[in-house]
PDB file of C-alpha atoms and ligand atoms in Angstrom:
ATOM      1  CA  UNK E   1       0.000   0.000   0.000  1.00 88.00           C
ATOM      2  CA  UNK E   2       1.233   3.137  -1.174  1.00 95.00           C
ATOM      3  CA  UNK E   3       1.422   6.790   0.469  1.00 97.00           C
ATOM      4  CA  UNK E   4      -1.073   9.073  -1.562  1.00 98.00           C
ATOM      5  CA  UNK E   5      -1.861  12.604  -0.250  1.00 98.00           C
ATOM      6  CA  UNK E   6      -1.338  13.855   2.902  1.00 98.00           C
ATOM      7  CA  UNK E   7      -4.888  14.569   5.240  1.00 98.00           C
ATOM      8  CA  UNK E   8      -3.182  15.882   8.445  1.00 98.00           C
ATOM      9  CA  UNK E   9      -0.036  16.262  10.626  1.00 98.00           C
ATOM     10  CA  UNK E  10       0.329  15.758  13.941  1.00 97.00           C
ATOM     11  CA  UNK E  11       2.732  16.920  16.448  1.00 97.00           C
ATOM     12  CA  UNK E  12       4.593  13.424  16.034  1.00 98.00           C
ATOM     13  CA  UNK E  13       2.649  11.332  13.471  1.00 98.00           C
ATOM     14  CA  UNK E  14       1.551  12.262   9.745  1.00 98.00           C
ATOM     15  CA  UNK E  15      -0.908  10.852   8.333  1.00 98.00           C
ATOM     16  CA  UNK E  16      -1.446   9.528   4.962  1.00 98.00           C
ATOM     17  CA  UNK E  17      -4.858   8.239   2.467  1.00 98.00           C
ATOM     18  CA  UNK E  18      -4.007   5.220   0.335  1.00 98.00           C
ATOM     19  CA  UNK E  19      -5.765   3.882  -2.289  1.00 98.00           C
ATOM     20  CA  UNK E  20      -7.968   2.438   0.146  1.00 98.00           C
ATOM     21  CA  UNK E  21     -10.586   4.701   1.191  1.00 98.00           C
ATOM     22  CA  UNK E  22     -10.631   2.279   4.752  1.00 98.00           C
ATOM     23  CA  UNK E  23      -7.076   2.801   5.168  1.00 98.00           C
ATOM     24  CA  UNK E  24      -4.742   5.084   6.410  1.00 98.00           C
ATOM     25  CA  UNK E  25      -0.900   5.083   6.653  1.00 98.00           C
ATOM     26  CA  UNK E  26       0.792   6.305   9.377  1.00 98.00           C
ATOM     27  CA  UNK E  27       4.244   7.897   9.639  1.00 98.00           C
ATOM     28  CA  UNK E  28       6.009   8.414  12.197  1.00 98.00           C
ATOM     29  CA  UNK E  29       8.357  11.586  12.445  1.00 98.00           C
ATOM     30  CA  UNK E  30      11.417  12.400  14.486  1.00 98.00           C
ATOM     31  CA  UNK E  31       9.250  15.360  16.108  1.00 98.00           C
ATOM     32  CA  UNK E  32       8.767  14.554  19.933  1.00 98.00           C
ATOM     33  CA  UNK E  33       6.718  17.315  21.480  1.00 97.00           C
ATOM     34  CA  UNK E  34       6.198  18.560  24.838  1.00 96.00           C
ATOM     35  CA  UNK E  35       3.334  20.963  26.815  1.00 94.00           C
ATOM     36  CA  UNK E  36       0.927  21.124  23.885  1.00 90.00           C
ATOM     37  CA  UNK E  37       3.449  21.473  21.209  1.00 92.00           C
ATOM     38  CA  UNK E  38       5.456  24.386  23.146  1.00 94.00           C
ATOM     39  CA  UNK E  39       8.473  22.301  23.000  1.00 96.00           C
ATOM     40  CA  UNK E  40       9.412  20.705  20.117  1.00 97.00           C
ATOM     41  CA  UNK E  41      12.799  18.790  18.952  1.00 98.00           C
ATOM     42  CA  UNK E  42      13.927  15.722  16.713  1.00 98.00           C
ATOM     43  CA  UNK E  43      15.237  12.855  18.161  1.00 98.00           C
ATOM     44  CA  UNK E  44      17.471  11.172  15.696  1.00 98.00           C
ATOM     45  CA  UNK E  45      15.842   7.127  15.399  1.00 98.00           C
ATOM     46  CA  UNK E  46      12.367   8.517  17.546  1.00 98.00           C
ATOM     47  CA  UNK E  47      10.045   8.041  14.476  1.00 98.00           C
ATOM     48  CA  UNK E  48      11.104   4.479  13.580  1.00 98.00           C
ATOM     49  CA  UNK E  49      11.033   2.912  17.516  1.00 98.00           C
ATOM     50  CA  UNK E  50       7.314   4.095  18.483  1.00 98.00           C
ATOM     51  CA  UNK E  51       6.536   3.115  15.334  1.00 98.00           C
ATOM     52  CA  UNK E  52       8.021  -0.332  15.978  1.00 98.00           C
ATOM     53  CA  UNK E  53       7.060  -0.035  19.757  1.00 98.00           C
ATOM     54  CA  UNK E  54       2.819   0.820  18.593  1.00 98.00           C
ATOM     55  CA  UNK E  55       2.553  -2.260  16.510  1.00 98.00           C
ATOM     56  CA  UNK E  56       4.396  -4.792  19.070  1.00 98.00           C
ATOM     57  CA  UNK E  57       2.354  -3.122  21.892  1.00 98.00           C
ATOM     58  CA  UNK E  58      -0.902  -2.737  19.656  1.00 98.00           C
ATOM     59  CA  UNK E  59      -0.113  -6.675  18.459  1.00 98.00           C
ATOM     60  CA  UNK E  60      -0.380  -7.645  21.797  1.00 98.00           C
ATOM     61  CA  UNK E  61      -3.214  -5.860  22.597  1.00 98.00           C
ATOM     62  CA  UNK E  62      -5.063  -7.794  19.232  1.00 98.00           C
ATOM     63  CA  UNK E  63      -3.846 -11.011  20.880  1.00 98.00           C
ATOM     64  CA  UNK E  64      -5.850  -9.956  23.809  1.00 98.00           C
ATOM     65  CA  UNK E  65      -8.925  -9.227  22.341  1.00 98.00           C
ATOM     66  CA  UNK E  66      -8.732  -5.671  21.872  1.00 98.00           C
ATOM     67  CA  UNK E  67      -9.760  -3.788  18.854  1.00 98.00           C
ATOM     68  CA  UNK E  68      -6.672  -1.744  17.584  1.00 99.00           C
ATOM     69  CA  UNK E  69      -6.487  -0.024  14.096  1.00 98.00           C
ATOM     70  CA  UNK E  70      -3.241  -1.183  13.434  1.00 98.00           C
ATOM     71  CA  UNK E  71      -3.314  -3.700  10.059  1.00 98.00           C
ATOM     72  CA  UNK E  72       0.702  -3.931   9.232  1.00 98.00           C
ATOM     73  CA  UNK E  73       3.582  -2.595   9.956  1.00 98.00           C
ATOM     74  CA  UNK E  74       4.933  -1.035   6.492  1.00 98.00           C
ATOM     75  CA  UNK E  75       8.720  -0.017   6.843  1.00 98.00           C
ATOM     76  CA  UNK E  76      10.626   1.364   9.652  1.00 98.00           C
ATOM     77  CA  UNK E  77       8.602   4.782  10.149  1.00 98.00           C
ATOM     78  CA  UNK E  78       5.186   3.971   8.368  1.00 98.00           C
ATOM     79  CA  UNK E  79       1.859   1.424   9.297  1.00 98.00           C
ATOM     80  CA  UNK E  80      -0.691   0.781   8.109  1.00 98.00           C
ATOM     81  CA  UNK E  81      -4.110   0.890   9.744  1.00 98.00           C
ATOM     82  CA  UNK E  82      -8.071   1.242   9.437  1.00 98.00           C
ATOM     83  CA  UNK E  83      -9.382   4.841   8.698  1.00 98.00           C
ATOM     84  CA  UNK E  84     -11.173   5.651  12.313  1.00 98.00           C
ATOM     85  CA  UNK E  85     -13.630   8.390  13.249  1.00 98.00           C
ATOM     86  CA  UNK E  86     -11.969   9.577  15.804  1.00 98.00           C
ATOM     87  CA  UNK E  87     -13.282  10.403  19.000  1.00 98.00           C
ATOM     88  CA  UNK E  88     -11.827  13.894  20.883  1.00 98.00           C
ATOM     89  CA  UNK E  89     -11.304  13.040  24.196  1.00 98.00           C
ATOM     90  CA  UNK E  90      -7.955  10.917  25.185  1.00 98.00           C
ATOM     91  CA  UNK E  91      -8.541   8.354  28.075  1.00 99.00           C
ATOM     92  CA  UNK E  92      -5.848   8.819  31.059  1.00 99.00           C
ATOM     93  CA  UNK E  93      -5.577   5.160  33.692  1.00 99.00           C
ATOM     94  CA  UNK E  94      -2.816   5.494  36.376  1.00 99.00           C
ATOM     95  CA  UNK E  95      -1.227   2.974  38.682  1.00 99.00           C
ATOM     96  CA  UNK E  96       1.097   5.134  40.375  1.00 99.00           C
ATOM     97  CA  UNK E  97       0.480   8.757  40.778  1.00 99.00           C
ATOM     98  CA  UNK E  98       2.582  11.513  38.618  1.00 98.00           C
ATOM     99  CA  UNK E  99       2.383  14.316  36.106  1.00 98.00           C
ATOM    100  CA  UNK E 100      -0.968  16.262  35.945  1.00 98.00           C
ATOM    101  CA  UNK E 101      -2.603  14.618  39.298  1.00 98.00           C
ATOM    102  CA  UNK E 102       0.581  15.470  41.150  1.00 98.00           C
ATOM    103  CA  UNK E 103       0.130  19.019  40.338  1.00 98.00           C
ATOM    104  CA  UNK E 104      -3.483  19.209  40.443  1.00 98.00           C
ATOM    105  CA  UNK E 105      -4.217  17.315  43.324  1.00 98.00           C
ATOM    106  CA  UNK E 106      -1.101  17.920  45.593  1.00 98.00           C
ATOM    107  CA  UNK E 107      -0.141  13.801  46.000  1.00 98.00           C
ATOM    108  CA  UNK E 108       3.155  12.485  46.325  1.00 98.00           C
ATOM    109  CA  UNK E 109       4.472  11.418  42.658  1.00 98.00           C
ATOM    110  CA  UNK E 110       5.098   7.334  43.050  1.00 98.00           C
ATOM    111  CA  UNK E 111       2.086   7.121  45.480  1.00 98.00           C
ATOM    112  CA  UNK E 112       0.276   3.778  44.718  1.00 98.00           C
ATOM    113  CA  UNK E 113      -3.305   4.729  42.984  1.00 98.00           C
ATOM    114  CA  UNK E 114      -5.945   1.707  44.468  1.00 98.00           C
ATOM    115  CA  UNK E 115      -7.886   1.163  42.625  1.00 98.00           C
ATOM    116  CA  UNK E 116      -6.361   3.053  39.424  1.00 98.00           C
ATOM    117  CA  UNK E 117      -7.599   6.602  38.844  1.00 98.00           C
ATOM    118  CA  UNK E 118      -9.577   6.744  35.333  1.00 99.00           C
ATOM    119  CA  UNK E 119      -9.670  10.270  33.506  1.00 99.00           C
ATOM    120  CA  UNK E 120     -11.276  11.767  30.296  1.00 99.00           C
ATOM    121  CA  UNK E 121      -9.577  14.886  28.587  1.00 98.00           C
ATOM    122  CA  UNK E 122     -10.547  16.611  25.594  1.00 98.00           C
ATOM    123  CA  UNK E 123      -8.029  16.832  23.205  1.00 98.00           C
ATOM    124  CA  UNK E 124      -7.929  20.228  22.350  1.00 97.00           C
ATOM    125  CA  UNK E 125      -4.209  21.833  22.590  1.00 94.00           C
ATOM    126  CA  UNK E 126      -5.199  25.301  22.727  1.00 95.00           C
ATOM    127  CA  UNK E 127      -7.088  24.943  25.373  1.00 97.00           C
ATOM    128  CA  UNK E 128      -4.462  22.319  26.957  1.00 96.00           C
ATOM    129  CA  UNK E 129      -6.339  19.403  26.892  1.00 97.00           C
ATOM    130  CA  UNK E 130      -8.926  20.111  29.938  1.00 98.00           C
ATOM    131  CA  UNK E 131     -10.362  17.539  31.960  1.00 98.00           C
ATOM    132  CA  UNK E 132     -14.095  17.024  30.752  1.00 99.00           C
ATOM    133  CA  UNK E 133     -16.473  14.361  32.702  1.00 98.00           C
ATOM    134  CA  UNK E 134     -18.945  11.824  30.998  1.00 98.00           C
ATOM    135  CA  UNK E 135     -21.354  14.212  31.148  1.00 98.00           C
ATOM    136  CA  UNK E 136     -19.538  16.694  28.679  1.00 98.00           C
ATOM    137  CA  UNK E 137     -18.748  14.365  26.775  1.00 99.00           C
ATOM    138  CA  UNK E 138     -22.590  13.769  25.899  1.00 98.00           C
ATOM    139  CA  UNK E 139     -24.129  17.015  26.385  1.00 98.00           C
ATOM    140  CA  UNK E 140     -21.615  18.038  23.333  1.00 98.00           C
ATOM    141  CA  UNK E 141     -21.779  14.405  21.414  1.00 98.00           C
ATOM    142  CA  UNK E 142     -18.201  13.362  21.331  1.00 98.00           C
ATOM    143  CA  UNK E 143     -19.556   9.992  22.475  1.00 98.00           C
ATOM    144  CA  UNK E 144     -22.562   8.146  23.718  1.00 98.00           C
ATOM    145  CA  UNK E 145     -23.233   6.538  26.452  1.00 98.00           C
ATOM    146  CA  UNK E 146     -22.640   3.193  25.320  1.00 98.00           C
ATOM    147  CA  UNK E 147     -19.562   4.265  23.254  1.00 98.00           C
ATOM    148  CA  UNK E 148     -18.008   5.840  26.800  1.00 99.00           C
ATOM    149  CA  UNK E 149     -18.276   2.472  28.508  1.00 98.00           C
ATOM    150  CA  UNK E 150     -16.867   0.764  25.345  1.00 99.00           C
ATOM    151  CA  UNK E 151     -13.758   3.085  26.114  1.00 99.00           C
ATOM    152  CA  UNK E 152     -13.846   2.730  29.441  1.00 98.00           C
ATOM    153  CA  UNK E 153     -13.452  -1.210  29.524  1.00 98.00           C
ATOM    154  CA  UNK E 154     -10.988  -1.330  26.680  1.00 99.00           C
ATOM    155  CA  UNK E 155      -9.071   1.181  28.504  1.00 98.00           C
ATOM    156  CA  UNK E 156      -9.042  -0.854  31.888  1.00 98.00           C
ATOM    157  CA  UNK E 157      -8.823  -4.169  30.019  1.00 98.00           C
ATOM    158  CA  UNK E 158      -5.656  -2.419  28.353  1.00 99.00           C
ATOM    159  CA  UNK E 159      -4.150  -1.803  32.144  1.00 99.00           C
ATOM    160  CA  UNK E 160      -4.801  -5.567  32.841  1.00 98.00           C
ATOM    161  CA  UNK E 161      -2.932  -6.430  29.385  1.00 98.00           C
ATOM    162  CA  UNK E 162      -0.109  -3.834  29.486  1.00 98.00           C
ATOM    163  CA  UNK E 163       0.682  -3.932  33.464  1.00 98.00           C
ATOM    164  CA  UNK E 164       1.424  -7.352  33.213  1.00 98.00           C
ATOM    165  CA  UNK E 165       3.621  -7.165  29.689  1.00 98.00           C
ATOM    166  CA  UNK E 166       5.535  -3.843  31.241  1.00 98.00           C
ATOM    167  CA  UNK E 167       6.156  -6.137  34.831  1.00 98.00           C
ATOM    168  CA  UNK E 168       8.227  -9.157  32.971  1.00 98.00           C
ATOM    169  CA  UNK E 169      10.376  -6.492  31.956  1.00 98.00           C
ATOM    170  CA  UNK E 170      11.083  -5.055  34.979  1.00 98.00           C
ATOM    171  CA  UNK E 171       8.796  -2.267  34.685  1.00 99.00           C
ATOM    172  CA  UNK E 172       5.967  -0.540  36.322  1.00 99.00           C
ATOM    173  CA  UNK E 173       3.613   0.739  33.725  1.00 99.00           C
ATOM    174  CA  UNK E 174       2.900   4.342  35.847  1.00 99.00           C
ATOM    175  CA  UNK E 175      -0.157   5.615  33.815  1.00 99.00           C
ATOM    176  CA  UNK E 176      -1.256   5.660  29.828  1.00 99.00           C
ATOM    177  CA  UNK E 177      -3.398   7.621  27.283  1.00 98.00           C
ATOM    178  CA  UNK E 178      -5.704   5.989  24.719  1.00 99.00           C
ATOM    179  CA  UNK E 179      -7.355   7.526  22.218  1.00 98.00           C
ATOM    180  CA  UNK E 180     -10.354   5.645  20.278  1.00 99.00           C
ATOM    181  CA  UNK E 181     -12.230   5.754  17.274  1.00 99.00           C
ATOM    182  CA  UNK E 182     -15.399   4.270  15.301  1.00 98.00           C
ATOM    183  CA  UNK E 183     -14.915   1.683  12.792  1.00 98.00           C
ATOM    184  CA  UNK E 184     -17.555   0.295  11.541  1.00 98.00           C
ATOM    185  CA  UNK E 185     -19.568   1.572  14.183  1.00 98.00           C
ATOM    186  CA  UNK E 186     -17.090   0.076  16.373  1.00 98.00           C
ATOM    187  CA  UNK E 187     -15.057   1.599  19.554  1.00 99.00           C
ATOM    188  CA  UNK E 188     -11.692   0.451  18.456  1.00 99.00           C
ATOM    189  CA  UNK E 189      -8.588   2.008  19.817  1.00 99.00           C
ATOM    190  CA  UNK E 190      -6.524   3.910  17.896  1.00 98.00           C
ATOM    191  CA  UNK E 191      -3.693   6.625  17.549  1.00 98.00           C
ATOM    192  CA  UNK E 192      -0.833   4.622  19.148  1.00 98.00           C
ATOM    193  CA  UNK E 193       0.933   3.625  22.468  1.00 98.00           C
ATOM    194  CA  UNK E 194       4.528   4.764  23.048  1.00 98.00           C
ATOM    195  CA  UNK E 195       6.574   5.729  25.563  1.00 98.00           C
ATOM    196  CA  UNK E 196       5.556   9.337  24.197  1.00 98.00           C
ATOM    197  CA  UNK E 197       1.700   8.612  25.666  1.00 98.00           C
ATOM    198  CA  UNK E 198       2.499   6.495  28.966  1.00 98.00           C
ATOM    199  CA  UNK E 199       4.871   6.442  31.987  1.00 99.00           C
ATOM    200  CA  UNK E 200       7.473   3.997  32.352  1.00 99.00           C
ATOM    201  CA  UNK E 201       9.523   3.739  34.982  1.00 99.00           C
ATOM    202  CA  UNK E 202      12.296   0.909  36.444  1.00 98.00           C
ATOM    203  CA  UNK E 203      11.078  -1.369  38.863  1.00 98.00           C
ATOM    204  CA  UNK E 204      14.020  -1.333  41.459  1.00 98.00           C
ATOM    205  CA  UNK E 205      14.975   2.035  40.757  1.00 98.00           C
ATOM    206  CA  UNK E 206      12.235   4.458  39.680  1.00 98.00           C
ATOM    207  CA  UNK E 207      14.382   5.464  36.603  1.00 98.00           C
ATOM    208  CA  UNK E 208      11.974   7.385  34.112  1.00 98.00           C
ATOM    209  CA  UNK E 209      11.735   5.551  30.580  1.00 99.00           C
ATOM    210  CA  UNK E 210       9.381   7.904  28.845  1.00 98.00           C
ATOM    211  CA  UNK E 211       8.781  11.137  27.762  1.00 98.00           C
ATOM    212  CA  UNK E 212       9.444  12.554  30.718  1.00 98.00           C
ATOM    213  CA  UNK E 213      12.887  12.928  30.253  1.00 98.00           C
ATOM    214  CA  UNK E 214      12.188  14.951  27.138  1.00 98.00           C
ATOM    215  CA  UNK E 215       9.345  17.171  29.537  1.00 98.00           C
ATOM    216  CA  UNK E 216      11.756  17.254  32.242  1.00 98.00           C
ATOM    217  CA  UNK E 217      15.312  17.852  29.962  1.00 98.00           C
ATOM    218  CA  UNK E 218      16.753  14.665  31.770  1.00 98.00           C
ATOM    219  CA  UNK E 219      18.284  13.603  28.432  1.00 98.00           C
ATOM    220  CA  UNK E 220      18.841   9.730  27.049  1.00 98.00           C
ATOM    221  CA  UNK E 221      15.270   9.972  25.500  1.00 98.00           C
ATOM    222  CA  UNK E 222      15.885   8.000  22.337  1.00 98.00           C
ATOM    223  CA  UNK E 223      18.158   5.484  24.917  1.00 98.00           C
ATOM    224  CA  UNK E 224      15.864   5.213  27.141  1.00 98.00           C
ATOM    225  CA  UNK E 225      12.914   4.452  24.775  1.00 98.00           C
ATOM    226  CA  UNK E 226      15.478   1.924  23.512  1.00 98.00           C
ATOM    227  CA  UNK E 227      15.988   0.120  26.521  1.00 98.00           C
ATOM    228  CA  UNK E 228      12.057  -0.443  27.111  1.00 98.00           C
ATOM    229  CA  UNK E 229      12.127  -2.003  23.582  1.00 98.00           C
ATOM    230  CA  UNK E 230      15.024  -4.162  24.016  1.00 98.00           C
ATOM    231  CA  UNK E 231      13.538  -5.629  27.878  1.00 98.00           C
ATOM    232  CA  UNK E 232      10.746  -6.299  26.172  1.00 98.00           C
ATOM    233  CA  UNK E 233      12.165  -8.129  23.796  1.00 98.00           C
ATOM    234  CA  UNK E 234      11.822  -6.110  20.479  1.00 96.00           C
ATOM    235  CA  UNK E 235      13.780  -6.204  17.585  1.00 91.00           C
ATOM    236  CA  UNK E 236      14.635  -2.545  16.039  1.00 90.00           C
TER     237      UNK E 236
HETATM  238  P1  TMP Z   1      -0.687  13.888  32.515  1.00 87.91           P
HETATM  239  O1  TMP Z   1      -0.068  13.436  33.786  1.00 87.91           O
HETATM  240  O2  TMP Z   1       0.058  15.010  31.823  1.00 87.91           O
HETATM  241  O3  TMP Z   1      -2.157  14.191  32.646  1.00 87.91           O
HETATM  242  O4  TMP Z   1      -0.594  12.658  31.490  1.00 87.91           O
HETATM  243  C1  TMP Z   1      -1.043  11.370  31.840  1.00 87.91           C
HETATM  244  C2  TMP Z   1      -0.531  10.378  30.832  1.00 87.91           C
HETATM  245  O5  TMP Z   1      -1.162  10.584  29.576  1.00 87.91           O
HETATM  246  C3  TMP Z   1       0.958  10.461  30.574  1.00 87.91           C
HETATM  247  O6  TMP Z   1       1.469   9.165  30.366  1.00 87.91           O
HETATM  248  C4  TMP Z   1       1.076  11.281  29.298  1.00 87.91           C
HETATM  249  C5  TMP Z   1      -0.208  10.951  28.593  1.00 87.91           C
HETATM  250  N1  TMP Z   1      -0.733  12.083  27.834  1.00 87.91           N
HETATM  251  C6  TMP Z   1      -0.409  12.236  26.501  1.00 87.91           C
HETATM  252  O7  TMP Z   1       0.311  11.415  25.947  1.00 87.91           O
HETATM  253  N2  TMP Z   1      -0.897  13.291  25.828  1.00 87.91           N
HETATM  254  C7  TMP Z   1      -1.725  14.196  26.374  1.00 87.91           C
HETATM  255  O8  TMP Z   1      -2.139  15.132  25.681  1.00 87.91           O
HETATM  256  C8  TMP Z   1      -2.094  14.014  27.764  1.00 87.91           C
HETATM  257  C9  TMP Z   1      -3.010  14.994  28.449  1.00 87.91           C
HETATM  258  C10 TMP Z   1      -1.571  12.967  28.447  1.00 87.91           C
HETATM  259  N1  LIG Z   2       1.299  15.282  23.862  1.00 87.91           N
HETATM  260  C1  LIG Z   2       1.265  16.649  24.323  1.00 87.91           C
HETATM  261  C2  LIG Z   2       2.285  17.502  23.569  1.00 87.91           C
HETATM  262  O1  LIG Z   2       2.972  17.016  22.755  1.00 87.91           O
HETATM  263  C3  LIG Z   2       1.410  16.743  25.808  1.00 87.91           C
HETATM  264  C4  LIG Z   2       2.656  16.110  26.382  1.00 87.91           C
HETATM  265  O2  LIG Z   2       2.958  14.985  26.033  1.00 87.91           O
HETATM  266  O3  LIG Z   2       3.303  16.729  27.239  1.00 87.91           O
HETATM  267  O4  LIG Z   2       2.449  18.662  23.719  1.00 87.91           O
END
């Protein structure tokens, strides 16, 4: 399947029609972004190991019973997948407590989260992604009912899945975003799952494995991105 014109471009991902009005192609770019797009660089290699990373963790996910858009994985930076109508609102589980609900709700960062917190936010950069509640979300029709607690248990079933993957690698899976879309009238999850959309962090020692250390200017991005690939057994 072939690249044909371009339809939009992301902060990290461009996306491509094919000659398959169902299907979309996927690139992924060297851009890593931080704060809405305020801070942007290239990491050198970025593009081609979350685009790796998506369809191993998005394979796993398919294995599970999860409906992902992902259909093939294309060449180093491209994939293909099913054309979604995407839903605006990104779906935010944590395990551990850091990031947004550290600032916003004063907890220590590493605090265990029983059971896991579960959080919608539209995705709307200008107005930096605010939280909305299910009742938002229907009052201005970015879902229904029945599609929210579609996304709701694909999002926790996801937790279930992922925790368990990220812990034979030595990791602790800290908190995620999903975002889904309808195919076929069906909730399937789509835009990816990277270390630029979750926390990762070492089990012994806390280390941060994710795009933190691009937020935070801790450095060893692209190495630490590799590492999570290589524990879990990836080849790049
Ligand atoms: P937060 O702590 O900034 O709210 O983010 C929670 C998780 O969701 C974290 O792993 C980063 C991810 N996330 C994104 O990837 N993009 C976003 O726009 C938001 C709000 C969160
Ligand atoms: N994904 C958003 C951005 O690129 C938020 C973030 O990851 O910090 O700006």
């Amino acid at each position: 399947m072939e690249k044909r014109a371009e339809l939009y471009r992301g902060k990290a991902k461009t996306v491509y029609a094919t000659d398959d009005a169902s299907r979309l192609i996927l690139h992924f770019r060297n851009d890593t972004s931080a704060f809405d797009g305020q801070k942007i660089e290239q990491l050198d290699r970025k593009g081609m190991i979350n685009n790796k990373f998506n369809h191993f963790i998005m394979s796993k996910l398919a294995e599970a019973g999860i409906p992902t858009q992902v259909e093939a994985l294309l060449s180093d930076n491209d994939s293909l997948v099913k054309k979604l109508d995407m839903i605006p609102v990104e779906c935010v589980v944590r395990n551990l407590a850091a990031g947004s609900l550290v600032r916003r709700l004063g907890v220590e960062e590493g605090r265990e989260l029983t059971p896991p917190t579960f959080e919608f936010f539209l995705k709307n950069d200008a107005l930096h992604d605010p939280m909305v509640n299910e009742s938002h979300i229907k009052t201005f029709g970015w879902a229904t009912e029945a599609q929210i607690a579609r996304m709701k248990e694909l999002t926790y079933k996801v937790n279930d899945v992922l925790k368990a993957l990220f812990d034979k690698a030595g990791l602790l899976l800290v908190d995620y975003k999903l975002e889904f879309g309808l195919f076929n009238g069906e909730i399937t999850l789509g835009d990816e799952i990277t270390p630029d959309g979750c926390r990762l962090w070492d089990k012994e020692t806390r280390k941060k494995l994710d795009k933190d250390r691009f937020r935070q200017g801790l450095g060893g991005v692209v190495e630490a991105y590799e590492e999570v690939a290589q524990r879990l057994g990836m080849s790049l």
